[in-house]
CSV table of C-alpha atoms in Angstrom, one decimal:
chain,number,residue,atom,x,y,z
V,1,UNK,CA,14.5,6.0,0.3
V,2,UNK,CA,17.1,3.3,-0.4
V,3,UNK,CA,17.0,-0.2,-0.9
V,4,UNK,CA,19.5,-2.1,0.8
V,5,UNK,CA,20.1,-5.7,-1.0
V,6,UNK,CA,19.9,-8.8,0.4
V,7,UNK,CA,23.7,-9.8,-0.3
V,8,UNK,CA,25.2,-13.3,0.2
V,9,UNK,CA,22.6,-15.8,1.4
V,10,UNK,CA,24.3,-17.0,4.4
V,11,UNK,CA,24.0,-20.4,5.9
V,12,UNK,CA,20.4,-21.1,7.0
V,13,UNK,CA,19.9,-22.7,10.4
V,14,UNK,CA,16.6,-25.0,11.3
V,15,UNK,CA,13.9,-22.9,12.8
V,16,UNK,CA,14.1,-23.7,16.7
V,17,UNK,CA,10.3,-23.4,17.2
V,18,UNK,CA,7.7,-24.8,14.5
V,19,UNK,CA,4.4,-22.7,14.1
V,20,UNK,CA,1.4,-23.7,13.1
V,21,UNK,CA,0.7,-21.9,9.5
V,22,UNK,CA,-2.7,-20.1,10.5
V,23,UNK,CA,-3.1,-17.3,13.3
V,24,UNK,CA,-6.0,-15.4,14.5
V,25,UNK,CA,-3.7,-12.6,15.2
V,26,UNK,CA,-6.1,-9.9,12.6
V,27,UNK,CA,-9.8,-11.1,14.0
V,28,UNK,CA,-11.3,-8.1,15.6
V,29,UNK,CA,-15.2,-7.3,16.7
V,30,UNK,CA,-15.6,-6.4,13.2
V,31,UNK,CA,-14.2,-8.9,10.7
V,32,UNK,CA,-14.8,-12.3,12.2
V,33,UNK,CA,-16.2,-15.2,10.7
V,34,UNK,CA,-16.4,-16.3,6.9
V,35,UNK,CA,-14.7,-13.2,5.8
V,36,UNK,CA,-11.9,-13.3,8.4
V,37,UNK,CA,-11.7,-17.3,7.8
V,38,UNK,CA,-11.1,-16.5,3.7
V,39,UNK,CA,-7.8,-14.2,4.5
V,40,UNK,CA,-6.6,-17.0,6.7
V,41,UNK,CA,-6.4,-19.1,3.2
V,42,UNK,CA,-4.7,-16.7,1.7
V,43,UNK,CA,-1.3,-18.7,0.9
V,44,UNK,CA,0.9,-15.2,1.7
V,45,UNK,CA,-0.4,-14.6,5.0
V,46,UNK,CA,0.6,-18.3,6.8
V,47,UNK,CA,4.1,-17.3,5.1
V,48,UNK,CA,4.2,-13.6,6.6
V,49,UNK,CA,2.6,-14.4,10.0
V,50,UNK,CA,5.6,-17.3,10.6
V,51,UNK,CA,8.1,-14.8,9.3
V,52,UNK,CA,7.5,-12.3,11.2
V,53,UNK,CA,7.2,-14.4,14.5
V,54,UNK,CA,10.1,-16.6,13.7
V,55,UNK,CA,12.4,-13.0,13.2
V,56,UNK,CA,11.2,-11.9,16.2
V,57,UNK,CA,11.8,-15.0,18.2
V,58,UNK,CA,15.6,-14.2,17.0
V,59,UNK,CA,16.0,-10.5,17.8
V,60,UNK,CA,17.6,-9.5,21.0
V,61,UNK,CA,15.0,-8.7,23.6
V,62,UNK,CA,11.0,-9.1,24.0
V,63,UNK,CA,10.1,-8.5,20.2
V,64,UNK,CA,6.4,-8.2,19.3
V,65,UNK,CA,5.1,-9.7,16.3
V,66,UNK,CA,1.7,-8.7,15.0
V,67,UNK,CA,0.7,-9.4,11.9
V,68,UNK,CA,-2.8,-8.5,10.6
V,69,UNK,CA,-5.1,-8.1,8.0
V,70,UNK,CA,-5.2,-4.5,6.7
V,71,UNK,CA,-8.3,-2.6,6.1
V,72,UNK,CA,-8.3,1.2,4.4
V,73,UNK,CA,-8.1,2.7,7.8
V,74,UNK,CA,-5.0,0.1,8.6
V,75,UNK,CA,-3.5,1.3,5.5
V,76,UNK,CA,-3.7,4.9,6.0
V,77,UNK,CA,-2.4,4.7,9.8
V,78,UNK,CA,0.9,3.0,8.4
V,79,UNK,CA,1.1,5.3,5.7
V,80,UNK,CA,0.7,8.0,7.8
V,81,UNK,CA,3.2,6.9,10.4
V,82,UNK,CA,6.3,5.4,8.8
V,83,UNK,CA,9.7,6.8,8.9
V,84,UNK,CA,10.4,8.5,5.9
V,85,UNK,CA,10.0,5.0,3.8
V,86,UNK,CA,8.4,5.9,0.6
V,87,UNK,CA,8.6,2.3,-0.4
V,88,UNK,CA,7.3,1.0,2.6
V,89,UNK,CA,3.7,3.6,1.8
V,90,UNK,CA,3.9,2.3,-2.0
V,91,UNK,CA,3.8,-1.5,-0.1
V,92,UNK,CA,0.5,-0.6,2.0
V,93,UNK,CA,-1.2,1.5,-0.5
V,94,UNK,CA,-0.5,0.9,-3.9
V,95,UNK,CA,-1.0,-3.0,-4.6
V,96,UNK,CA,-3.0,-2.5,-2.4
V,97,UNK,CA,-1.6,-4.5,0.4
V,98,UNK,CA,-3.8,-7.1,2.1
V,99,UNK,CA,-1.7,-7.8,5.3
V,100,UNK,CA,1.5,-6.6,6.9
V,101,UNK,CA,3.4,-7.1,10.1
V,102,UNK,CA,4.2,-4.2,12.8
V,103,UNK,CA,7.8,-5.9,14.8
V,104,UNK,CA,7.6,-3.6,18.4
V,105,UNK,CA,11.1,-3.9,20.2
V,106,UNK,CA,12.3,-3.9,23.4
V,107,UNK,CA,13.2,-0.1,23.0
V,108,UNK,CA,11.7,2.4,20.9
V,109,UNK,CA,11.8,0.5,17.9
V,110,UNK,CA,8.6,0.0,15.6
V,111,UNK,CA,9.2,-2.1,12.2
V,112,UNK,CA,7.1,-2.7,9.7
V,113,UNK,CA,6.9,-6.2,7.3
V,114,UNK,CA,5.6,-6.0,4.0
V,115,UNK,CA,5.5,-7.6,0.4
V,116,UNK,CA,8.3,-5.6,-1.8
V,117,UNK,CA,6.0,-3.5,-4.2
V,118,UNK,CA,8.5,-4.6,-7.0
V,119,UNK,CA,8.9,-8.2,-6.0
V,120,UNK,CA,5.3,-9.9,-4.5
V,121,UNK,CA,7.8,-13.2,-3.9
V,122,UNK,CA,9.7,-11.4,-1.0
V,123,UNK,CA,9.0,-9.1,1.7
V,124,UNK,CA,11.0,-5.5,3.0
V,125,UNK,CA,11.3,-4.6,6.2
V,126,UNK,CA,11.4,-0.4,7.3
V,127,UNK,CA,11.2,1.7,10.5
V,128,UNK,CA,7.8,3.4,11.7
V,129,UNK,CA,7.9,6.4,14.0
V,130,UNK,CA,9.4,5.2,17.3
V,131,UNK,CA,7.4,4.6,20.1
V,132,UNK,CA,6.6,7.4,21.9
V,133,UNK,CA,7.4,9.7,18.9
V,134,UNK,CA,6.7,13.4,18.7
V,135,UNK,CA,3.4,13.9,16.8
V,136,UNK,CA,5.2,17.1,15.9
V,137,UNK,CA,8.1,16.1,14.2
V,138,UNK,CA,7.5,15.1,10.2
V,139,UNK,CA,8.1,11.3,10.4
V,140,UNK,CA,7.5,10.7,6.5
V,141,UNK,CA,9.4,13.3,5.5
V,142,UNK,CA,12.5,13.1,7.6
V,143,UNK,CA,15.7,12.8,5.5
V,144,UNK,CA,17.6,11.4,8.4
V,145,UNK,CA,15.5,8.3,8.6
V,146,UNK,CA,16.7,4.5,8.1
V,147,UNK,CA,16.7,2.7,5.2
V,148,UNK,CA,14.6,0.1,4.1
V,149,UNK,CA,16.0,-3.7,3.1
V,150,UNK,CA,15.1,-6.7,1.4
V,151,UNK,CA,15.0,-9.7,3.3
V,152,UNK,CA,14.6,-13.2,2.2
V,153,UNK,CA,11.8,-15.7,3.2
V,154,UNK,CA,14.1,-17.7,5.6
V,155,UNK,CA,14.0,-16.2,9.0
V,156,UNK,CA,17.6,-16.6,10.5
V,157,UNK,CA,18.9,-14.7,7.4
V,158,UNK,CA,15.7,-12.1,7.7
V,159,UNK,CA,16.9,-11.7,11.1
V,160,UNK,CA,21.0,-11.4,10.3
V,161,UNK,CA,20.1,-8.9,7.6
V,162,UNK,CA,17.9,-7.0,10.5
V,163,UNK,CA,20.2,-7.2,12.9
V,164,UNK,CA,23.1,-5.4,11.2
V,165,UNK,CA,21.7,-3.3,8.1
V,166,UNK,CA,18.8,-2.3,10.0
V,167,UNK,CA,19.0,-1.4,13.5
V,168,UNK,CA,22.2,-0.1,13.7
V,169,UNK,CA,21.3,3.3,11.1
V,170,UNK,CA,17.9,2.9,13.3
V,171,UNK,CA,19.7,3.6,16.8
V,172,UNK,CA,21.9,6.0,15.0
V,173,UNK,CA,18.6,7.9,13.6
V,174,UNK,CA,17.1,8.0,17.2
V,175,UNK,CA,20.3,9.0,18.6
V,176,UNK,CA,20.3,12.2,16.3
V,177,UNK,CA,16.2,12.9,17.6
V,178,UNK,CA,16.2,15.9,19.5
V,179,UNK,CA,13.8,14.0,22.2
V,180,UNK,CA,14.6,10.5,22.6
V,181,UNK,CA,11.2,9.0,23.9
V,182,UNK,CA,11.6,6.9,26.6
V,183,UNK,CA,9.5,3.5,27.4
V,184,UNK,CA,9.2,0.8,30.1
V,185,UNK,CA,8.1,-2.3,29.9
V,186,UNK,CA,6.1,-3.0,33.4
V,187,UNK,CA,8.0,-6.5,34.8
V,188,UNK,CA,6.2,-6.2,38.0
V,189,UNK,CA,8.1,-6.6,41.5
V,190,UNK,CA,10.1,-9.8,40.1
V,191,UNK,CA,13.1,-10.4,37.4
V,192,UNK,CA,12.5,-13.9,36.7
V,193,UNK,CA,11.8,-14.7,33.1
V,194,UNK,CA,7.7,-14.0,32.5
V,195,UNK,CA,5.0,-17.0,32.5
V,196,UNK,CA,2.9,-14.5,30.6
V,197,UNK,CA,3.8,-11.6,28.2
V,198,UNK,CA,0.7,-8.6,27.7
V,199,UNK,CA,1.5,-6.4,24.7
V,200,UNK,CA,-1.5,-3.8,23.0
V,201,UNK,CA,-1.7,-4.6,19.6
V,202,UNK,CA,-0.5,-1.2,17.5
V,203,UNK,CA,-3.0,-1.4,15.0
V,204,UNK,CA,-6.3,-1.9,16.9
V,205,UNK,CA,-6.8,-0.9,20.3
V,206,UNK,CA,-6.8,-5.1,22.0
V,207,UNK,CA,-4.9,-6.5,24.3
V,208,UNK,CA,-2.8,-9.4,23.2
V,209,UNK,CA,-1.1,-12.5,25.8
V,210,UNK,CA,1.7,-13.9,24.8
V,211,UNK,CA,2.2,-17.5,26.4
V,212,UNK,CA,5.1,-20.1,26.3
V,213,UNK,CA,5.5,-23.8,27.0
V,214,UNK,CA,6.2,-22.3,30.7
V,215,UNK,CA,2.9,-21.0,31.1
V,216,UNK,CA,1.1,-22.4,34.2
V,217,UNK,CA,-2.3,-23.9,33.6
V,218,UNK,CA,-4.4,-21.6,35.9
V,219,UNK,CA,-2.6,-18.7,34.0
V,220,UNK,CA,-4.5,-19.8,30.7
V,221,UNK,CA,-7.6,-19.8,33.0
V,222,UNK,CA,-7.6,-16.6,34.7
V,223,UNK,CA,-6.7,-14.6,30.8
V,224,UNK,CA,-10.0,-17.1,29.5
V,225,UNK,CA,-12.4,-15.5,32.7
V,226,UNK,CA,-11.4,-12.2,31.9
V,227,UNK,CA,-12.3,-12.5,28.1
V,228,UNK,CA,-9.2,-13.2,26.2
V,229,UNK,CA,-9.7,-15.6,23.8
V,230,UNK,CA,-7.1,-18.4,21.7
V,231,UNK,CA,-6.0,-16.4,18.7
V,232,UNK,CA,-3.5,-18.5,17.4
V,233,UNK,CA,-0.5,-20.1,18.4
V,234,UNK,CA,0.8,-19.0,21.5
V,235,UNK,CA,-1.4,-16.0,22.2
V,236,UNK,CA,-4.8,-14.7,23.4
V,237,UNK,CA,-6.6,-11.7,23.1
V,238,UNK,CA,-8.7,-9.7,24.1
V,239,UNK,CA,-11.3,-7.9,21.6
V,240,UNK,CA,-13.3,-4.6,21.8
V,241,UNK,CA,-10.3,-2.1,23.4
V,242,UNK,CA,-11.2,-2.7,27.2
V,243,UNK,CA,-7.3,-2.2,28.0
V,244,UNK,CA,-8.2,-1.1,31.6
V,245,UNK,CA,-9.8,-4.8,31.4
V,246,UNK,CA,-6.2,-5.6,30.4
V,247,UNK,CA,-4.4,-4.3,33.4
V,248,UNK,CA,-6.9,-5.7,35.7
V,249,UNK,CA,-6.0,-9.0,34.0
V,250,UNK,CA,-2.2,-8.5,35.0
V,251,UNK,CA,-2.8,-8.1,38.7
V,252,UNK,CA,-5.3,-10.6,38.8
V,253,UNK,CA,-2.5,-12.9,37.8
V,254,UNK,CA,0.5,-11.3,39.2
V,255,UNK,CA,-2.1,-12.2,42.5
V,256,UNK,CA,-2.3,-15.5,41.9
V,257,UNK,CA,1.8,-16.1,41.7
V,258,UNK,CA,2.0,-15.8,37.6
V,259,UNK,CA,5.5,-13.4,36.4
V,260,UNK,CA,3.9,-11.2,33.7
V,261,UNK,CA,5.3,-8.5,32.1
V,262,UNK,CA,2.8,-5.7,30.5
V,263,UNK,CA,3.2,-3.2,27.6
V,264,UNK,CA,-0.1,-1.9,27.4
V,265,UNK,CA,1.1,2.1,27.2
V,266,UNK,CA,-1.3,4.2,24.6
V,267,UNK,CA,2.0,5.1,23.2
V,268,UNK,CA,1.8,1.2,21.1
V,269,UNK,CA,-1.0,3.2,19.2
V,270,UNK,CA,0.1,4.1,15.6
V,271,UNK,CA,-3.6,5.3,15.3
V,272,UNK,CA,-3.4,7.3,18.3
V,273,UNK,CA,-0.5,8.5,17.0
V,274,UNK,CA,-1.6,9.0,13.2
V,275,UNK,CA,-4.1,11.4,15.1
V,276,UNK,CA,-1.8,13.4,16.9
V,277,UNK,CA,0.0,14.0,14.0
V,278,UNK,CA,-2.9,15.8,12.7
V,279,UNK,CA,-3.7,18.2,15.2
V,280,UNK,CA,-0.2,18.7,16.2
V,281,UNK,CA,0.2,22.4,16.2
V,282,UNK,CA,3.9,22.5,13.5
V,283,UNK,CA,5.8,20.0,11.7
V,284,UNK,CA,9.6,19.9,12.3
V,285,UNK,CA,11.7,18.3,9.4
V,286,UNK,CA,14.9,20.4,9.5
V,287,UNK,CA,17.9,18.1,10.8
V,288,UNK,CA,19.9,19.3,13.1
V,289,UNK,CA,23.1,20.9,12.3
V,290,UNK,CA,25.1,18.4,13.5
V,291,UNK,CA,25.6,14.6,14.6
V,292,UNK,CA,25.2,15.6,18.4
V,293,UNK,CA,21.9,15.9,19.9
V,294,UNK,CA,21.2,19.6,20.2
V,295,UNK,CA,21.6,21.0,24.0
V,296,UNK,CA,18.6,22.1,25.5
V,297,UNK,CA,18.1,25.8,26.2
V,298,UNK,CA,19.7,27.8,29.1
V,299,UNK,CA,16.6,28.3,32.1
V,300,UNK,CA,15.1,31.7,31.9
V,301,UNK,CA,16.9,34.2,34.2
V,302,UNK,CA,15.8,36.6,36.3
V,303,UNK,CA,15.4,40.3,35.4
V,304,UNK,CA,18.4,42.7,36.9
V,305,UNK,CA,17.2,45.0,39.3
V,306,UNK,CA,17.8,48.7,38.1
């Protein structure tokens, strides 16, 4: 897999939102307390959190940022699950990785954020298996994946280099897909711009609120009395998988006047997805012969009477 370079540092441009530099974005059941409290002080993970929230803040579209601790089962699932990036598996696996970031798009697309194997000082960004992929199809060994780039630690650059060395050979990839999957984001009966934002967090199964300075006050009440709790800056979750919880949550405020819009499909699962890919019945790695999407075939017809 190539490495695309960083090029010409452009012109950087003040962040328009300050974070705070801790999150709570990778406390689950599981690793809470002291242990969870001692990767928070990690000095790489304030860096990468902020990174990854500040590109995504930038990208065209409702992009989800979620970066996390990862444990050997988190590992595996994104090793198991990019898009043909070798580098990206040497980043999670090798050093071995304590954190990462997975960027969800508005579409299809899944990115993941890691520290370059080769360079601990900067981070590369690569595609995973789209949403909605085909278990079937060889995601790590596809040669007509994307590429992999380098991008710096200053996010309006990070998000330039994403925007046009990243996504466009990423559209173009899923273009050439003989299934494009297909996803939508539930914006309930309105199109004004959401109080509240409900994503499922793609590397364990919690639900995860997204809030902005427009958020009403009994909006913050109402995720609190159904069990999401403050993870960080400008989200909640909600621990221990109860996703039907979730979507009770969104009518519950969509009932008392809130605009939310939910992403809570089990297609965000790259673990459900690692596990489909292993009891998927064949692999298909072959591209197809051409840059146009293959037709599909003719209906059967029926017999000719003799």
């Amino acid at each position: 897999m190539r490495l695309l370079p960083l090029g010409e540092r452009a012109a950087s441009t003040p962040s328009t939102r300050e974070r705070p530099t801790t999150s709570g974005d990778d406390i689950t059941p599981d690793n809470r307390g002291n242990e969870n409290e001692r990767h928070h002080q990690q000095p790489d993970f304030p860096a990468l959190y902020n990174l990854a929230n500040a590109i995504a803040d930038r990208l065209q579209g409702w992009w989800q940022a979620n970066a996390s601790r990862l444990l050997v089962s988190g590992r595996r699932v994104l090793a198991e699950t990019v898009w043909e990036t070798t580098m990206l598996v040497r980043a999670v696996t090798e050093y071995p990785c304590p954190h990462a970031a997975v960027l969800i798009g508005p579409g299809v697309e899944r990115l993941l954020v890691a520290p370059d194997p080769d360079n601990r000082e900067r981070h590369i960004v690569g595609s995973l298996a789209p949403w909605g992929a085909d278990p079937r199809h060889d995601w790590p060994h596809d040669p007509l994946a994307p590429p992999v780039v380098a991008i710096p630690d200053d996010p309006e650059q990070a998000a330039a280099i994403i925007k046009t060395r990243l996504l466009p050979p990423l559209h173009a990839a899923l273009d050439r897909l003989d299934r494009i999957p297909q996803r939508r984001i539930d914006t309930g009966p309105t199109n004004l711009e959401p109080h509240v934002r409900v994503g499922r967090f793609p590397l364990f199964d919690m639900a995860v609120a997204h809030i902005t300075e427009t958020t009403p006050p009994h909006a913050l009440d109402i995720l609190r009395d159904h069990g999401f709790e403050d993870a960080g800056p400008g989200r909640l979750s909600l621990y221990g998988g109860n996703i039907p919880l979730a979507r009770r949550t969104v009518r519950s405020l969509r009932e008392a006047g809130v605009v939310v819009h939910a992403d809570l499909a089990r297609a965000n699962s790259l673990a459900a997805l690692a596990l489909a890919m292993k009891t998927a019945s064949h692999r298909r790695t072959a591209p197809p012969s051409s840059a146009t999407r293959p037709r599909p075939p003719s209906a059967p017809t029926a017999p000719r009477r003799r």
